[in-house]
CSV table of C-alpha atoms in Angstrom, one decimal:
chain,number,residue,atom,x,y,z
A,1,MET,CA,-89.8,-112.2,12.1
A,2,GLU,CA,-90.1,-108.5,12.8
A,3,ASN,CA,-93.9,-107.4,13.3
A,4,PHE,CA,-93.4,-104.6,10.6
A,5,LEU,CA,-92.1,-106.8,8.2
A,6,PHE,CA,-94.9,-109.6,8.7
A,7,GLN,CA,-97.7,-106.6,8.6
A,8,LYS,CA,-96.4,-105.0,5.7
A,9,THR,CA,-96.3,-108.4,3.8
A,10,GLN,CA,-99.9,-109.0,4.8
A,11,GLU,CA,-101.2,-105.6,3.6
A,12,ILE,CA,-99.5,-105.9,0.1
A,13,SER,CA,-101.0,-109.4,-0.2
A,14,PHE,CA,-104.2,-108.3,0.7
A,15,ALA,CA,-104.1,-105.4,-1.7
A,16,LEU,CA,-103.1,-107.8,-4.4
A,17,LEU,CA,-106.1,-109.9,-3.9
A,18,ARG,CA,-108.3,-107.1,-3.7
A,19,VAL,CA,-106.9,-105.4,-6.9
A,20,SER,CA,-107.0,-108.7,-8.7
A,21,ALA,CA,-110.7,-109.2,-8.1
A,22,TYR,CA,-111.3,-106.3,-10.6
A,23,ILE,CA,-108.9,-107.7,-13.4
A,24,ARG,CA,-110.9,-109.0,-16.5
A,25,ARG,CA,-108.4,-111.3,-18.0
A,26,PHE,CA,-108.3,-114.7,-16.0
A,27,GLU,CA,-104.7,-115.5,-16.5
A,28,LEU,CA,-103.5,-112.3,-15.0
A,29,ARG,CA,-105.9,-112.1,-12.4
A,30,LYS,CA,-104.8,-115.6,-11.1
A,31,LYS,CA,-101.0,-114.6,-11.7
A,32,MET,CA,-101.5,-111.6,-9.5
A,33,GLU,CA,-103.2,-113.5,-6.6
A,34,THR,CA,-100.7,-116.4,-6.7
A,35,LEU,CA,-97.8,-113.8,-6.7
A,36,GLY,CA,-99.5,-112.3,-3.4
A,37,TYR,CA,-99.5,-115.8,-1.8
A,38,HIS,CA,-95.8,-116.4,-2.8
A,39,LEU,CA,-94.9,-113.2,-1.1
A,40,LEU,CA,-96.4,-114.0,2.1
A,41,GLU,CA,-95.2,-117.5,2.1
A,42,ASN,CA,-91.5,-116.5,1.1
A,43,VAL,CA,-91.4,-113.9,4.0
A,44,SER,CA,-93.2,-116.2,6.5
A,45,TYR,CA,-90.3,-118.9,5.7
A,46,GLU,CA,-87.6,-115.8,6.0
A,47,ASN,CA,-86.6,-116.6,2.6
A,48,TYR,CA,-85.6,-112.8,1.9
A,49,ASP,CA,-83.7,-113.2,-1.1
A,50,LEU,CA,-86.8,-115.1,-3.1
A,51,ALA,CA,-89.2,-112.7,-1.6
A,52,LEU,CA,-87.1,-109.8,-3.2
A,53,THR,CA,-87.2,-111.5,-6.6
A,54,THR,CA,-91.0,-111.9,-6.0
A,55,VAL,CA,-91.4,-108.4,-5.3
A,56,ALA,CA,-89.4,-107.6,-8.9
A,57,THR,CA,-91.8,-109.8,-10.5
A,58,ILE,CA,-95.0,-108.2,-8.9
A,59,ARG,CA,-93.8,-104.9,-10.0
A,60,ASN,CA,-93.5,-106.0,-13.5
A,61,PHE,CA,-97.1,-107.7,-13.5
A,62,ILE,CA,-98.4,-104.4,-12.0
A,63,GLU,CA,-96.8,-102.2,-14.8
A,64,LEU,CA,-98.4,-104.7,-17.4
A,65,ALA,CA,-101.6,-104.4,-15.9
A,66,LYS,CA,-101.8,-100.7,-15.8
A,67,ASN,CA,-100.6,-100.5,-19.4
A,68,ILE,CA,-103.4,-102.6,-20.5
A,69,TYR,CA,-105.9,-100.6,-18.3
A,70,GLU,CA,-106.5,-103.5,-15.7
A,71,ILE,CA,-105.2,-101.6,-12.9
A,72,GLU,CA,-105.9,-98.1,-12.1
A,73,PRO,CA,-102.6,-95.8,-12.3
A,74,VAL,CA,-103.2,-94.5,-8.9
A,75,ASN,CA,-103.7,-98.0,-7.4
A,76,ALA,CA,-100.4,-99.0,-9.3
A,77,ARG,CA,-98.6,-96.2,-7.8
A,78,ILE,CA,-99.8,-97.1,-4.3
A,79,LEU,CA,-98.8,-100.5,-4.6
A,80,ASN,CA,-95.3,-99.7,-5.8
A,81,GLN,CA,-94.7,-97.5,-3.0
A,82,GLU,CA,-95.7,-100.1,-0.9
A,83,LEU,CA,-93.4,-102.6,-2.4
A,84,ASN,CA,-90.5,-100.3,-2.3
A,85,THR,CA,-90.8,-99.8,1.4
A,86,LEU,CA,-91.0,-103.7,1.7
A,87,ALA,CA,-88.2,-104.3,-0.7
A,88,GLU,CA,-85.8,-102.2,1.5
A,89,GLU,CA,-86.9,-103.8,4.6
A,90,LEU,CA,-86.0,-107.3,3.1
A,91,GLN,CA,-82.8,-106.0,1.6
A,92,ARG,CA,-81.8,-104.8,5.2
A,93,LYS,CA,-82.7,-108.3,6.7
A,94,ALA,CA,-80.8,-109.9,3.8
A,95,GLY,CA,-77.7,-107.8,4.2
A,96,ILE,CA,-77.8,-108.6,8.1
A,97,GLU,CA,-78.4,-112.3,8.0
A,98,GLY,CA,-76.5,-113.2,4.9
A,99,GLU,CA,-78.0,-115.3,2.1
A,100,LEU,CA,-77.6,-119.0,1.0
A,101,ASP,CA,-76.8,-119.3,-2.4
A,102,LEU,CA,-76.9,-123.1,-3.7
A,103,GLU,CA,-75.4,-122.0,-7.1
A,104,THR,CA,-72.3,-121.3,-5.7
A,105,MET,CA,-71.9,-125.1,-4.3
A,106,PHE,CA,-72.0,-126.5,-7.7
A,107,SER,CA,-69.6,-126.3,-10.5
A,108,GLY,CA,-69.8,-127.1,-14.2
A,109,LYS,CA,-73.0,-125.1,-14.8
A,110,GLU,CA,-71.2,-122.8,-17.5
A,111,GLU,CA,-69.4,-125.5,-19.1
A,112,ASP,CA,-72.7,-127.8,-19.6
A,113,SER,CA,-74.7,-124.9,-21.1
A,114,SER,CA,-71.8,-124.2,-23.6
A,115,ARG,CA,-71.8,-127.7,-24.8
A,116,LYS,CA,-75.5,-127.4,-25.5
A,117,GLY,CA,-74.9,-124.3,-27.6
A,118,GLU,CA,-77.0,-122.1,-25.2
A,119,ARG,CA,-76.1,-118.9,-24.0
A,120,PRO,CA,-74.9,-118.9,-20.5
A,121,PRO,CA,-76.4,-116.6,-17.9
A,122,THR,CA,-74.8,-113.1,-17.6
A,123,LEU,CA,-73.7,-114.1,-14.0
A,124,THR,CA,-71.5,-117.1,-15.1
A,125,LYS,CA,-69.4,-114.8,-17.1
A,126,VAL,CA,-68.2,-112.9,-14.2
A,127,SER,CA,-65.2,-114.7,-13.2
A,128,VAL,CA,-63.2,-113.4,-10.3
A,129,PRO,CA,-60.4,-115.3,-8.5
A,130,MET,CA,-61.5,-115.9,-4.8
A,131,GLU,CA,-58.3,-114.5,-3.3
A,132,ASN,CA,-58.4,-111.5,-5.4
A,133,ALA,CA,-62.1,-110.7,-4.4
A,134,GLN,CA,-61.3,-111.2,-0.7
A,135,ASN,CA,-58.2,-108.9,-0.9
A,136,LYS,CA,-60.7,-106.3,-2.5
A,137,GLY,CA,-63.5,-106.8,-0.1
A,138,SER,CA,-62.2,-104.9,3.0
A,139,ASP,CA,-61.0,-101.6,1.5
A,140,PRO,CA,-64.0,-99.4,0.1
A,141,ARG,CA,-61.5,-97.8,-2.5
A,142,GLU,CA,-60.3,-101.2,-3.9
A,143,ARG,CA,-63.8,-102.6,-3.7
A,144,GLN,CA,-65.3,-99.8,-5.8
A,145,ALA,CA,-62.5,-100.0,-8.2
A,146,ARG,CA,-63.0,-103.7,-8.7
A,147,ILE,CA,-67.0,-103.0,-9.2
A,148,LEU,CA,-66.0,-100.4,-12.0
A,149,GLU,CA,-63.9,-103.0,-13.7
A,150,MET,CA,-66.4,-105.4,-13.6
A,151,LEU,CA,-69.0,-103.2,-14.9
A,152,GLY,CA,-66.5,-102.0,-17.5
A,153,ASN,CA,-66.3,-105.5,-18.9
A,154,PRO,CA,-67.9,-105.6,-22.3
A,155,GLU,CA,-68.6,-109.5,-22.0
A,156,THR,CA,-71.0,-108.7,-19.0
A,157,GLY,CA,-72.3,-105.3,-19.5
A,158,SER,CA,-74.8,-104.5,-16.9
A,159,LEU,CA,-74.9,-106.2,-13.5
A,160,SER,CA,-77.5,-106.5,-10.7
A,161,LEU,CA,-76.5,-106.0,-7.0
A,162,ARG,CA,-77.1,-109.8,-6.4
A,163,GLU,CA,-74.5,-110.5,-9.4
A,164,LEU,CA,-71.9,-108.2,-7.8
A,165,SER,CA,-72.5,-109.2,-4.3
A,166,ARG,CA,-71.6,-112.8,-5.1
A,167,ASN,CA,-67.9,-111.8,-6.3
A,168,PHE,CA,-67.2,-110.2,-2.8
A,169,PRO,CA,-67.2,-113.2,-0.3
A,170,GLY,CA,-67.8,-111.9,3.2
A,171,VAL,CA,-69.0,-108.4,2.2
A,172,THR,CA,-72.9,-107.8,2.7
A,173,PRO,CA,-75.2,-106.9,-0.2
A,174,ARG,CA,-75.9,-103.9,2.0
A,175,THR,CA,-72.2,-102.8,1.6
A,176,ILE,CA,-72.0,-103.4,-2.1
A,177,ARG,CA,-75.3,-101.3,-2.5
A,178,ASN,CA,-73.8,-98.5,-0.4
A,179,ASP,CA,-70.8,-98.7,-2.8
A,180,LEU,CA,-73.0,-98.5,-5.9
A,181,ARG,CA,-75.0,-95.6,-4.4
A,182,GLU,CA,-71.6,-93.5,-4.1
A,183,LEU,CA,-70.5,-94.7,-7.7
A,184,VAL,CA,-74.0,-93.2,-9.0
A,185,GLU,CA,-73.4,-90.2,-6.9
A,186,ARG,CA,-69.8,-89.6,-8.3
A,187,ASP,CA,-71.3,-90.1,-11.8
A,188,LEU,CA,-69.2,-93.1,-12.7
A,189,ILE,CA,-72.0,-95.3,-13.2
A,190,THR,CA,-75.7,-95.4,-14.1
A,191,ARG,CA,-78.6,-97.3,-12.5
A,192,GLU,CA,-81.7,-98.7,-14.3
A,193,GLY,CA,-84.7,-99.6,-12.5
A,194,SER,CA,-85.5,-99.7,-9.0
A,195,GLY,CA,-85.3,-102.4,-6.1
A,196,PRO,CA,-83.7,-105.8,-6.4
A,197,ALA,CA,-84.4,-105.5,-9.9
A,198,SER,CA,-82.0,-102.6,-10.7
A,199,MET,CA,-79.1,-102.9,-13.2
A,200,TYR,CA,-75.8,-101.0,-13.0
A,201,THR,CA,-73.7,-100.0,-16.0
A,202,LYS,CA,-70.2,-98.2,-16.2
A,203,LYS,CA,-70.4,-94.8,-17.7
A,204,SER,CA,-68.3,-94.1,-20.9
A,205,ALA,CA,-65.2,-92.0,-20.1
A,206,THR,CA,-65.6,-88.7,-21.0
A,207,PRO,CA,-62.6,-87.1,-23.3
A,208,ALA,CA,-60.4,-84.8,-21.7
A,209,ASP,CA,-61.0,-81.1,-22.1
A,210,PRO,CA,-58.4,-80.0,-24.8
A,211,THR,CA,-58.1,-76.4,-23.0
A,212,THR,CA,-56.6,-77.8,-19.8
A,213,PRO,CA,-53.0,-78.3,-20.1
A,214,PRO,CA,-51.4,-81.6,-19.0
A,215,ALA,CA,-49.9,-81.9,-15.7
A,216,PRO,CA,-46.0,-82.0,-15.6
A,217,SER,CA,-44.6,-85.3,-15.7
A,218,ASP,CA,-41.3,-84.6,-13.8
A,219,VAL,CA,-43.3,-83.2,-10.7
A,220,ILE,CA,-42.4,-85.1,-7.5
A,221,ASN,CA,-45.0,-84.8,-4.6
A,222,LEU,CA,-43.3,-84.9,-1.6
C-alpha cells in the first residue's frame, strides 16, 4: 500500500475519533467512530471500492452532524476536503487495479426481486449487450454516445460512475470518469454531488433557434 494513502487514511480516522468525542448524541457519536474504523480497515485490506462507499457515507453523516450543530462548520469543511483528497487517491487505485464485483457473477437478482413485488435497484435496469458494450469501449466518441444513451433512458434516470462503468467491460472507471467530465464540460450532462456519490443526468435537448436557417439537405460534402 502506498504510504500517502495509508497516512491520509490514518489522519482522517484519527480526526473522526477526535470530532466524535464532542458529539452529544450517543448513536451518532458511535456511528462516526465506527465509520472511522471501517475506513481504516477497508483501506488496509486494499478494498478500495468499499472504502469509497465508506467515504461517501462519512460525508453524509458529517453533513447531518453539521446541520444539527454537532460538528462545527469549519471542522466539517476540513474533513470534507481531506475526504475529497482521499477519494481521488482511492479512485486512482481502483482505476489502475480494477475492481472485483461479485454481483456480475450471479444471475436472477432482478427476476427474484420482481416476483416479490419489490422495486429492483436502478442498476439492474441498465441492460447492455456484452458485445455491444465491448465494441463501444475502445472509441471515446462511441463510448460517450453510449453513456448519453444510458443517461437518457427514462427508466434509469440518473446513474453513478460505478453503475456506468459496469456496462463497459475492459474500460477502467478512471476512463469513464474522464468521459463524464468531458460531457459535463460540453454541457451535455449534469453532475450532482461529489466524489463516488456523484450522480449524472443527461440534459434535456434545447429547442433549435428559429432564426437559424436549416442546412440544405442536398449538399454533398466531398
